[in-house]
CSV table of C-alpha atoms and ligand atoms in Angstrom, one decimal:
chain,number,residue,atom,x,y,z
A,28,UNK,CA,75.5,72.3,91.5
A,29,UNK,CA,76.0,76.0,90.5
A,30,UNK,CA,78.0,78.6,92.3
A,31,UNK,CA,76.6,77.9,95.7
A,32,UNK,CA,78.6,79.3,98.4
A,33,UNK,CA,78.4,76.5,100.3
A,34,UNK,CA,79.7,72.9,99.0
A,35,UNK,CA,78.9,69.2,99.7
A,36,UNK,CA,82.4,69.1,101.7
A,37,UNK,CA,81.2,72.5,103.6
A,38,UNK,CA,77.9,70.5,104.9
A,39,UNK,CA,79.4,67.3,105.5
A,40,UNK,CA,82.2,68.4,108.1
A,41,UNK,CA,79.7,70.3,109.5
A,42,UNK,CA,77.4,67.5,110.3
A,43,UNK,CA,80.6,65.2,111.8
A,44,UNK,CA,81.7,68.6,113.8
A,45,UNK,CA,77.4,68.5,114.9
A,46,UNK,CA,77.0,64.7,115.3
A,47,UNK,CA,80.6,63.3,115.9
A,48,UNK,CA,80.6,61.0,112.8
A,49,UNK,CA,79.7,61.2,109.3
A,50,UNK,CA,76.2,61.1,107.4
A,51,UNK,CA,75.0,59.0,104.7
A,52,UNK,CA,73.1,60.9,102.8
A,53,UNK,CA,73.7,63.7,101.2
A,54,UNK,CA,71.4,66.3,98.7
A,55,UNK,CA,70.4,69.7,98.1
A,56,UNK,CA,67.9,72.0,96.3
A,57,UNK,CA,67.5,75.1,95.2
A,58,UNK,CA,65.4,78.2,95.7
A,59,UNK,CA,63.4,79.5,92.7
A,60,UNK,CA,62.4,82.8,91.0
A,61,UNK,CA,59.0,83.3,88.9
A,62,UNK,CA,59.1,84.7,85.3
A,63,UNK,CA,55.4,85.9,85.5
A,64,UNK,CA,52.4,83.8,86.9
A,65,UNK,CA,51.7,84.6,90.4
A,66,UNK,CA,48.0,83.1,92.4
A,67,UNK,CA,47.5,81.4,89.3
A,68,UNK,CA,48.9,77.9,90.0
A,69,UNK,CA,46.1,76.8,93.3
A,70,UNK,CA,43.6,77.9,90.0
A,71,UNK,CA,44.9,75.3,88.0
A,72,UNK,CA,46.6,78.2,85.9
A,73,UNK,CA,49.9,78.2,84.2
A,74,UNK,CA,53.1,79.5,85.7
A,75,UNK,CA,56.3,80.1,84.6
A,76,UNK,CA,59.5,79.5,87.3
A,77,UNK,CA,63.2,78.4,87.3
A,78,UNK,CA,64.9,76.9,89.9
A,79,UNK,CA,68.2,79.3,91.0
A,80,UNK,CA,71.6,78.7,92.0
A,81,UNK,CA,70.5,79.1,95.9
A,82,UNK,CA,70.6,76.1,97.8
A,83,UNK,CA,69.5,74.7,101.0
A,84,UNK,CA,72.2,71.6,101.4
A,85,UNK,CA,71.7,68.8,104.0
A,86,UNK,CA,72.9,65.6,105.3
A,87,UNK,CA,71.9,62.9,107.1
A,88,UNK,CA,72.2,59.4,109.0
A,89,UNK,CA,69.5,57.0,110.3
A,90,UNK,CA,69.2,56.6,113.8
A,91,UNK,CA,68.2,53.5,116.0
A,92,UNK,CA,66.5,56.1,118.6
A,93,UNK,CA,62.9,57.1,117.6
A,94,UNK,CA,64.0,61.1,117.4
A,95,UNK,CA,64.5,63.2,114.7
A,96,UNK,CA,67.2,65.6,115.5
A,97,UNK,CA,68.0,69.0,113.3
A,98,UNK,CA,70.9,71.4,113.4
A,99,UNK,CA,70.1,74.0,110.9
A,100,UNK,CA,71.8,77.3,109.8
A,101,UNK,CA,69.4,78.9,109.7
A,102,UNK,CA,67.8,78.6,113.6
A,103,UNK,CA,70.0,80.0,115.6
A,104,UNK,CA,72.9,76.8,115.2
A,105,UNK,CA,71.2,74.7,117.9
A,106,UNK,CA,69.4,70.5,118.0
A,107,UNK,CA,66.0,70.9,117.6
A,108,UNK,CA,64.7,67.2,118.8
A,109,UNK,CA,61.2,65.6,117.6
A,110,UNK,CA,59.9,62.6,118.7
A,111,UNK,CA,59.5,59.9,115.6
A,112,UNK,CA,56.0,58.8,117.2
A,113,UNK,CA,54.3,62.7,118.1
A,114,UNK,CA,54.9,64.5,114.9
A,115,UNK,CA,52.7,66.9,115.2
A,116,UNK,CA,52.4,70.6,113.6
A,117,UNK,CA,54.1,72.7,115.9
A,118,UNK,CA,53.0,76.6,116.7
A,119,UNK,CA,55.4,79.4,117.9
A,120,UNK,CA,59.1,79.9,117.2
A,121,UNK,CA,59.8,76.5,116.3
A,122,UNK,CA,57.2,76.2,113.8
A,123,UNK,CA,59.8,76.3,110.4
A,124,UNK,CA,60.2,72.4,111.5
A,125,UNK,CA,57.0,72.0,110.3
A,126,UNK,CA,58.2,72.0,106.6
A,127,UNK,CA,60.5,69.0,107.9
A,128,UNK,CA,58.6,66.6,109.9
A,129,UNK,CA,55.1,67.5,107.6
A,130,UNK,CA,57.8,65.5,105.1
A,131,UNK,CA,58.2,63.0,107.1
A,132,UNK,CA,55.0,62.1,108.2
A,133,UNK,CA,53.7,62.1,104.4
A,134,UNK,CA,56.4,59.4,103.4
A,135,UNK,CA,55.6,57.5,106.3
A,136,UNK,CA,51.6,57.7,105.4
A,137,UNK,CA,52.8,56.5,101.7
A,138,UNK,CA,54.4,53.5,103.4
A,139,UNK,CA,58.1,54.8,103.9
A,140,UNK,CA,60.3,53.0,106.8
A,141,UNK,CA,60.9,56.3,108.2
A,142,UNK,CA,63.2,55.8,111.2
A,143,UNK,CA,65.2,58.3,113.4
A,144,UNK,CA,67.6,60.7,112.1
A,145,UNK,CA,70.5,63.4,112.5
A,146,UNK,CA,70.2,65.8,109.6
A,147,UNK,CA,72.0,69.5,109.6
A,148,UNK,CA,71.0,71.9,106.9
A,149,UNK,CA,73.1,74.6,105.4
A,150,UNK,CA,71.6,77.5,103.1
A,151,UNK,CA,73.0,80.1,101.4
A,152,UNK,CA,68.6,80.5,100.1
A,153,UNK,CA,67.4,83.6,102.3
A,154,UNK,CA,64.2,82.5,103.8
A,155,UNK,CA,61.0,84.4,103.8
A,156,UNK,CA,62.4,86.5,100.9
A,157,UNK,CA,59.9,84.8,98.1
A,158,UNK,CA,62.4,82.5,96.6
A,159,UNK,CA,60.9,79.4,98.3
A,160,UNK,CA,62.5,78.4,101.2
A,161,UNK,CA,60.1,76.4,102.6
A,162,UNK,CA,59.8,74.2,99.2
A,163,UNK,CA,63.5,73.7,99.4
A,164,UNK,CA,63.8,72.8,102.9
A,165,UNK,CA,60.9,70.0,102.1
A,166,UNK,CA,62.6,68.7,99.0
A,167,UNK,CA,65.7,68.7,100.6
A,168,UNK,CA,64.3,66.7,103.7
A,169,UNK,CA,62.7,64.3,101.0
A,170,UNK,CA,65.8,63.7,99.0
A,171,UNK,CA,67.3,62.4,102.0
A,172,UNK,CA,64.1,60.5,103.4
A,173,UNK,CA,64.5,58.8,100.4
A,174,UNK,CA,67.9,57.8,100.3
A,175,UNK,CA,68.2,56.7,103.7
A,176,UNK,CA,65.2,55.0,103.3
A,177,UNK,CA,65.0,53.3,100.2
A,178,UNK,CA,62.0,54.4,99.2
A,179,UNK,CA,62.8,56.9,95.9
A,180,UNK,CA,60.0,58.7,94.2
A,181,UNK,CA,59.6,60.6,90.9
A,182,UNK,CA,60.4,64.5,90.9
A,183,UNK,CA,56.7,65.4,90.3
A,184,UNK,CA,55.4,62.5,93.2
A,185,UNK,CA,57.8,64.1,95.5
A,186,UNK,CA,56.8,67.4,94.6
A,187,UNK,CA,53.3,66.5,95.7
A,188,UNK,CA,54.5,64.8,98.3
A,189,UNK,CA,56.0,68.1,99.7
A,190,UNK,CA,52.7,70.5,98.9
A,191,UNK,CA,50.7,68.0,101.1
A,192,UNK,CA,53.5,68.0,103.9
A,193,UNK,CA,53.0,72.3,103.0
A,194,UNK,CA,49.0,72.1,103.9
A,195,UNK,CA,49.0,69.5,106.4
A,196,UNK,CA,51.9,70.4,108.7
A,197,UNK,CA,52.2,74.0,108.0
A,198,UNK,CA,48.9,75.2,107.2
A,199,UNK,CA,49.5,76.6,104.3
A,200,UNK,CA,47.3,75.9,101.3
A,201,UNK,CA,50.0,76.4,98.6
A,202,UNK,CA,49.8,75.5,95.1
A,203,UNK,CA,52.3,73.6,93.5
A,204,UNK,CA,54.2,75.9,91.6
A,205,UNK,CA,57.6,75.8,94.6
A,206,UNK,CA,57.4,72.4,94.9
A,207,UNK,CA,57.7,71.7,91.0
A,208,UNK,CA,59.9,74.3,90.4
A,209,UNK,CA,62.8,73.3,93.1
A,210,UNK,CA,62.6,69.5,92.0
A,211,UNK,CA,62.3,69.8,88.1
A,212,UNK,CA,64.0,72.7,87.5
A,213,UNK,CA,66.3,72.6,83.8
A,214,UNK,CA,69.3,74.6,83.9
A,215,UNK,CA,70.0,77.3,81.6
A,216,UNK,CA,65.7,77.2,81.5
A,217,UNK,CA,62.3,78.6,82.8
A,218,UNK,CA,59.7,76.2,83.4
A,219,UNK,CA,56.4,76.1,82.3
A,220,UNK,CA,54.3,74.8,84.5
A,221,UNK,CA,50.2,73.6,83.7
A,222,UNK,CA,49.1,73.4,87.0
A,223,UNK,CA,46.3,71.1,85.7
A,224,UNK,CA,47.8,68.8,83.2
A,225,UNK,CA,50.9,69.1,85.2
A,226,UNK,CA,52.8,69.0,81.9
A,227,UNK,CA,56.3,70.9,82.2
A,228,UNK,CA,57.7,73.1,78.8
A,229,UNK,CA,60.9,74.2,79.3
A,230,UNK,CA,61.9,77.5,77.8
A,231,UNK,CA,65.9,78.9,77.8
A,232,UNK,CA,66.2,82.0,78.8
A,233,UNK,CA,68.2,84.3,76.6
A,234,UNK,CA,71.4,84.7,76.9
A,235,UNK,CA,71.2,88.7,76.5
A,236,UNK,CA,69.1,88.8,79.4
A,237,UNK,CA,69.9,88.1,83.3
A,238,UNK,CA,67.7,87.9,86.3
A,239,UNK,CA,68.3,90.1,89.8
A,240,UNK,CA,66.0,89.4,92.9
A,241,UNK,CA,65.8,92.4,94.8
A,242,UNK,CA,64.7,92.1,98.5
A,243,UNK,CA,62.6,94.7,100.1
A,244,UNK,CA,63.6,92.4,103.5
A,245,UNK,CA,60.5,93.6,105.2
A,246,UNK,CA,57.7,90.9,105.5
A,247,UNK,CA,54.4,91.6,106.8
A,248,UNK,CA,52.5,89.7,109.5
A,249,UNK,CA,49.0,89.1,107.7
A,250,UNK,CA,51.0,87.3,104.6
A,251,UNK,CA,49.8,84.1,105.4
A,252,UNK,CA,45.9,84.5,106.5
A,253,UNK,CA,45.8,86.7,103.4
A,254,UNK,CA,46.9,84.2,101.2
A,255,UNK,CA,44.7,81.7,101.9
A,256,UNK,CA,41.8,84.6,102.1
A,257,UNK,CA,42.5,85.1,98.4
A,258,UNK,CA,42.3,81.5,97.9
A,259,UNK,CA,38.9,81.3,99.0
A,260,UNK,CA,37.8,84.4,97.2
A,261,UNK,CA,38.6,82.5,94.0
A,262,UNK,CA,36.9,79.8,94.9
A,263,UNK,CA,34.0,81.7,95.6
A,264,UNK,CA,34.3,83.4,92.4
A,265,UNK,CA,33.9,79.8,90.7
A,266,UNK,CA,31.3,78.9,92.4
A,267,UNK,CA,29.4,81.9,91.2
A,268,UNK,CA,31.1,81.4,87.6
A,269,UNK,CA,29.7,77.5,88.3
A,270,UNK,CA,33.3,76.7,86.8
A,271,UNK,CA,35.8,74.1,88.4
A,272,UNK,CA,38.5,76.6,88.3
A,273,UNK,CA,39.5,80.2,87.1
A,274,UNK,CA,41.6,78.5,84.5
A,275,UNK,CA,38.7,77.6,82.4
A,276,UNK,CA,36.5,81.5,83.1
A,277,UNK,CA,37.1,83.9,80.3
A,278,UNK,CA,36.9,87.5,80.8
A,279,UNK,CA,33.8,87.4,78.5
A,280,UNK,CA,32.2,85.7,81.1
A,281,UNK,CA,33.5,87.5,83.9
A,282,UNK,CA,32.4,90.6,82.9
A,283,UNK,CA,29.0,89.4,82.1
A,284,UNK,CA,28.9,87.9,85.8
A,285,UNK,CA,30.3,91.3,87.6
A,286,UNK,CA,27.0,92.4,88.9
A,287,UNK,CA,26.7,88.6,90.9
A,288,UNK,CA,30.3,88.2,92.0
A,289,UNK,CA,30.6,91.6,93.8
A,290,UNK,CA,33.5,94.1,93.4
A,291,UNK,CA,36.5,92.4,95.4
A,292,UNK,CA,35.5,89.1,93.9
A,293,UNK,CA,35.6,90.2,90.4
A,294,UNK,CA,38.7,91.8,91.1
A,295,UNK,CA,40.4,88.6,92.2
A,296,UNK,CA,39.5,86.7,89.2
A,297,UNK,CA,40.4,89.1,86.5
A,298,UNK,CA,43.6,89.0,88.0
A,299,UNK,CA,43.7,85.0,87.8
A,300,UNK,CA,42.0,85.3,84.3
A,301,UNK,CA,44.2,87.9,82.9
A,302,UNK,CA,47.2,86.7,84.5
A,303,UNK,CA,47.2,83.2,82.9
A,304,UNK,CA,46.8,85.3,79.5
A,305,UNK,CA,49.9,87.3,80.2
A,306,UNK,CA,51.8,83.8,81.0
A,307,UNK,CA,51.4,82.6,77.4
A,308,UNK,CA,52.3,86.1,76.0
A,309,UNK,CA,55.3,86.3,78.3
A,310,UNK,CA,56.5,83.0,76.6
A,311,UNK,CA,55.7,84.0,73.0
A,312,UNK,CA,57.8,87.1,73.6
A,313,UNK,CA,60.5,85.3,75.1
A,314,UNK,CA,61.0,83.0,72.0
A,315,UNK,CA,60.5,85.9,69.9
A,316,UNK,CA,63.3,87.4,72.2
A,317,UNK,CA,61.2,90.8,72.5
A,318,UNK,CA,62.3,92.6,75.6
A,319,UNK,CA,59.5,95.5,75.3
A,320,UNK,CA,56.7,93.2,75.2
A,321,UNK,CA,58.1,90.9,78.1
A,322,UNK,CA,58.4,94.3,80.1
A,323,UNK,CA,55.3,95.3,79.4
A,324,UNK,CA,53.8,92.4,80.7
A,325,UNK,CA,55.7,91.8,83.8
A,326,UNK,CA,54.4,95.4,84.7
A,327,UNK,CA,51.0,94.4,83.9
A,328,UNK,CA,51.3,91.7,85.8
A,329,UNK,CA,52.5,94.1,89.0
A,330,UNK,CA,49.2,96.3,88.3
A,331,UNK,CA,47.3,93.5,88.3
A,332,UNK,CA,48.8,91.8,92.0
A,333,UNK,CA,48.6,95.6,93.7
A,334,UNK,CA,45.0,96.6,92.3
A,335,UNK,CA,43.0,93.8,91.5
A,336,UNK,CA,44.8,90.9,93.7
A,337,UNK,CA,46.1,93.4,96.5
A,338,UNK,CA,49.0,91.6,97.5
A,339,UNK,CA,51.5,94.0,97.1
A,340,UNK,CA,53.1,96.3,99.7
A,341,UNK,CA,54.8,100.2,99.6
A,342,UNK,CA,58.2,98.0,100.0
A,343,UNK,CA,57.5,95.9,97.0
A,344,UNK,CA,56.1,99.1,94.5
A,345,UNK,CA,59.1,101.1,95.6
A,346,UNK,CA,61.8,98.9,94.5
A,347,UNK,CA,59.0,97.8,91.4
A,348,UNK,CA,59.6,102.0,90.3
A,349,UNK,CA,63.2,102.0,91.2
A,350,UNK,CA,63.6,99.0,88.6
A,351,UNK,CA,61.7,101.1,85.7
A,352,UNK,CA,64.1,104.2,86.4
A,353,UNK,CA,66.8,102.1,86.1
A,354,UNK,CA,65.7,101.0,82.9
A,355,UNK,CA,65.0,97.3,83.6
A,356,UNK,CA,63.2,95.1,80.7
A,357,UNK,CA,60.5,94.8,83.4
A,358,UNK,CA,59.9,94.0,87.4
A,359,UNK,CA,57.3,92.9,89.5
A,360,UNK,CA,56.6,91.2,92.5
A,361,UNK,CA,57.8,88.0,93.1
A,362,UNK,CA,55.8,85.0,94.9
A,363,UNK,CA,52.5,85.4,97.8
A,364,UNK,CA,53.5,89.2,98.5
A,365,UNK,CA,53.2,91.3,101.1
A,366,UNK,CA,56.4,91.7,101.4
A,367,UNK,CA,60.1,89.1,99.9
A,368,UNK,CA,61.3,90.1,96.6
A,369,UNK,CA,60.9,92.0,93.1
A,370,UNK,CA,62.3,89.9,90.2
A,371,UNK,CA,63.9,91.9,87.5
A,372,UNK,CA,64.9,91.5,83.8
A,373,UNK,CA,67.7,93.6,83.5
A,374,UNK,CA,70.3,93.3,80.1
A,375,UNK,CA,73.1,91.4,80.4
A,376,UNK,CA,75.5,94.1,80.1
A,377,UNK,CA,73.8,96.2,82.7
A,378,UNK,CA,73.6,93.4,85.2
A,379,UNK,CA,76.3,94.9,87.8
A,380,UNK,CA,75.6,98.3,87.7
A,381,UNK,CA,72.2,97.5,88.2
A,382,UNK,CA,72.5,95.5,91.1
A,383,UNK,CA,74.6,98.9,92.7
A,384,UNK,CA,72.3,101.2,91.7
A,385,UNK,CA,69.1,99.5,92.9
A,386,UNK,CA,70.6,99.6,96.3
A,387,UNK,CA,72.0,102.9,96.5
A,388,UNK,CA,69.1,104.6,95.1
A,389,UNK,CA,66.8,102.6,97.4
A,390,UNK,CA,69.1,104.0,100.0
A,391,UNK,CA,69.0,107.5,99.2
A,392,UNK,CA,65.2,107.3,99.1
A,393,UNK,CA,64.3,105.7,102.1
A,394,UNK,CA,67.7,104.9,104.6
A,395,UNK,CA,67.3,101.2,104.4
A,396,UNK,CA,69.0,98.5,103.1
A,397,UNK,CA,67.8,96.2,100.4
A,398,UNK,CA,69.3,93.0,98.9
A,399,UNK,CA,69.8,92.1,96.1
A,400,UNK,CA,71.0,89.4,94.0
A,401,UNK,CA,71.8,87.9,90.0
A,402,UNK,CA,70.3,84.7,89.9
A,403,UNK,CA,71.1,82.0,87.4
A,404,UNK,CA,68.3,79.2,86.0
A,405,UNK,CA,69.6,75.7,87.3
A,406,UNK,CA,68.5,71.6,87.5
A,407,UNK,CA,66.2,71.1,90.2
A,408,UNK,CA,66.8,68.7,93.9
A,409,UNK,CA,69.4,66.1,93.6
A,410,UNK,CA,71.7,63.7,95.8
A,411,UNK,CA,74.8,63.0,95.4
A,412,UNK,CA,76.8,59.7,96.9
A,413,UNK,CA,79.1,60.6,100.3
B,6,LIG,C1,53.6,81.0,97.2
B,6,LIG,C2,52.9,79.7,97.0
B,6,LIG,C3,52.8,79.3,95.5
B,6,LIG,C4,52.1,80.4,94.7
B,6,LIG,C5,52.8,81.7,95.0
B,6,LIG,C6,52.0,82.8,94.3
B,6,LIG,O1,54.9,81.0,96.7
B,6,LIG,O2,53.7,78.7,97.7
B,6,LIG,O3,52.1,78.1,95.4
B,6,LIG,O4,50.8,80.4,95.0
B,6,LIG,O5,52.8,82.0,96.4
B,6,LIG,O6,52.1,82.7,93.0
């Protein structure tokens, strides 16, 4: 593991100080940014993520009492208790437990001896700031499923695995970009991802260049109905393409279909269309280390989310203009929208003065606080023996 504030010795004497003895399991996973690709990957499109040195740790022991009990960091330091025999989703403030027992229930359906647990969770992975939380906690929760319980899957399986626990248990109808990323990440490395094939390239990053999240901290209520909205609008835009996913449309054909698919509709799948285009550019300019072209993309790729996809926000163009005075390579948008995080290509050398000035400026236009944070490309979920 990379640079992660908190350690393997950090979450284990925090489970004996929770539990009063020490766990058996132990494993962690990391967050992830996205390169370019974003509503691409529930089209079957290609996408092009890298796990990051932010982790959500936990650790574990099997229990002979049918409960499932969870001290996390990141809800307000307290047990949260689940019966083994009633997982079911759960609504209201308690809801982020979703992500944990929806992984749970999906070993169990796959056969898994699931018994009760103690697990705590520590994170130094801000949550709801697109740099997938929730695909952490579940690969975290699965790493240790598995160890405790013998029942080990491969990375992609459990990636699956933890999508199904995202649409079953959370509602969420999530492609699998998060999941893939966080368990099959390759340090130093982006990933690309064919969400069809499911076959994984990975690409280094250069060295010249580093990656800064920037968090507009503000997320906005509809994010979640809107996300699956858009879903549906591109499957309704297949359906009148009569094609089993954007991935396969050209914009030849889109174009020729405008007149049945209706203005928003259209919208929505040129940005699927022409966003899978700018994927493979991105990765040709990449190898061809071309820093104009990759900028010119990622801003494309902005345009395209806030006009055509509308899943951009104020927050999220602000710090996207802040970036291009600042003389970034390129920012957009990060992840569903509505609010979470900007990724930026920033040069190497500028890397710390560009993290200070993205805040202050922010701060001088607005009064509020941002985040913001260099992010390194890391391996994906892993255990490691107590
Ligand atoms: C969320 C989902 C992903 C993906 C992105 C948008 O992070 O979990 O599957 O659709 O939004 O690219």
């Amino acid at each position: 593991m990379q640079n992660s504030s908190i350690t393997k010795e950090n979450c284990i004497s925090r489970f004996k100080e929770i539990f009063n003895r020490g766990p058996e399991a132990y494993g962690y996973s990391p967050g992830r940014i996205n390169l370019i690709g974003e509503h691409v990957d529930y089209q079957k499109g290609i996408v092009f993520p890298a796990a990051i040195n932010k982790y959500i740790h936990g650790a574990a022991v099997a229990t002979q009492e049918p409960l499932i009990k969870v001290w996390s960091s990141f809800d307000h330091e307290r047990i949260l208790e689940i019966k083994l025999d009633q997982l079911e989703p759960q609504r209201g403030e308690d809801s982020w437990i979703n992500y944990i027992i929806g992984v749970i229930a999906q070993y169990m359906k796959k056969g898994a001896k699931v018994g009760g647990l103690e697990i705590v969770f520590e994170s130094d992975l801000p949550s709801g700031s697109g740099m997938s939380s929730s695909a952490a906690l579940e690969s975290t929760t699965a790493l240790l499923i598995e160890s405790l319980f013998n029942f080990t899957l491969e990375p992609i399986e459990r990636a699956k695995v933890c999508q199904a626990a995202e649409h079953e248990f959370a509602g969420v109808p999530c492609g699998i970009m998060d999941q893939i990323a966080v368990n099959c990440g390759t340090q130093g490395h982006a990933l690309m991802i064919d969400c069809e094939s499911l076959e994984l390239t990975p690409f280094p990053i250069p060295e010249s260049i580093a990656i800064v999240v920037a968090d507009t901290k503000v997320k906005h209520d509809l994010a979640d109905g809107q996300y699956t909205k858009r879903k549906l609008e591109c499957d309704e835009a297949c359906k009148v393409l009569g094609a089993q996913s954007l991935r396969v449309a050209t914009l030849g054909e889109l174009n020729k279909a405008k007149d049945m698919l209706g203005t928003t509709i259209f919208r929505r799948a040129r940005h699927v269309i022409s966003e899978i285009i700018r994927v493979k550019d991105f990765a040709t300019a990449m190898e061809q280390n071309d820093p104009t072209k990759m900028g010119t993309l990622l801003a494309q790729s902005h345009e395209s989310l806030k006009s055509d996809f509308e899943v951009s926000c104020p927050e999220l163009d602000r710090l996207v203009q802040i970036a291009e005075k600042l003389n970034a390579i390129g920012s957009r948008m990060m992840g569903g929208g509505f609010g979470g995080s900007t990724i930026n290509l920033v040069r190497r050398q500028n890397k710390q003065q560009f993290l200070e000035q993205i805040k202050l400026l922010h701060f001088e236009m607005t009064g509020n606080d941002i985040d913001a944070w260099a992010v390194d490309p890391v391996s994906g979920a892993t255990t490691s023996n107590i």
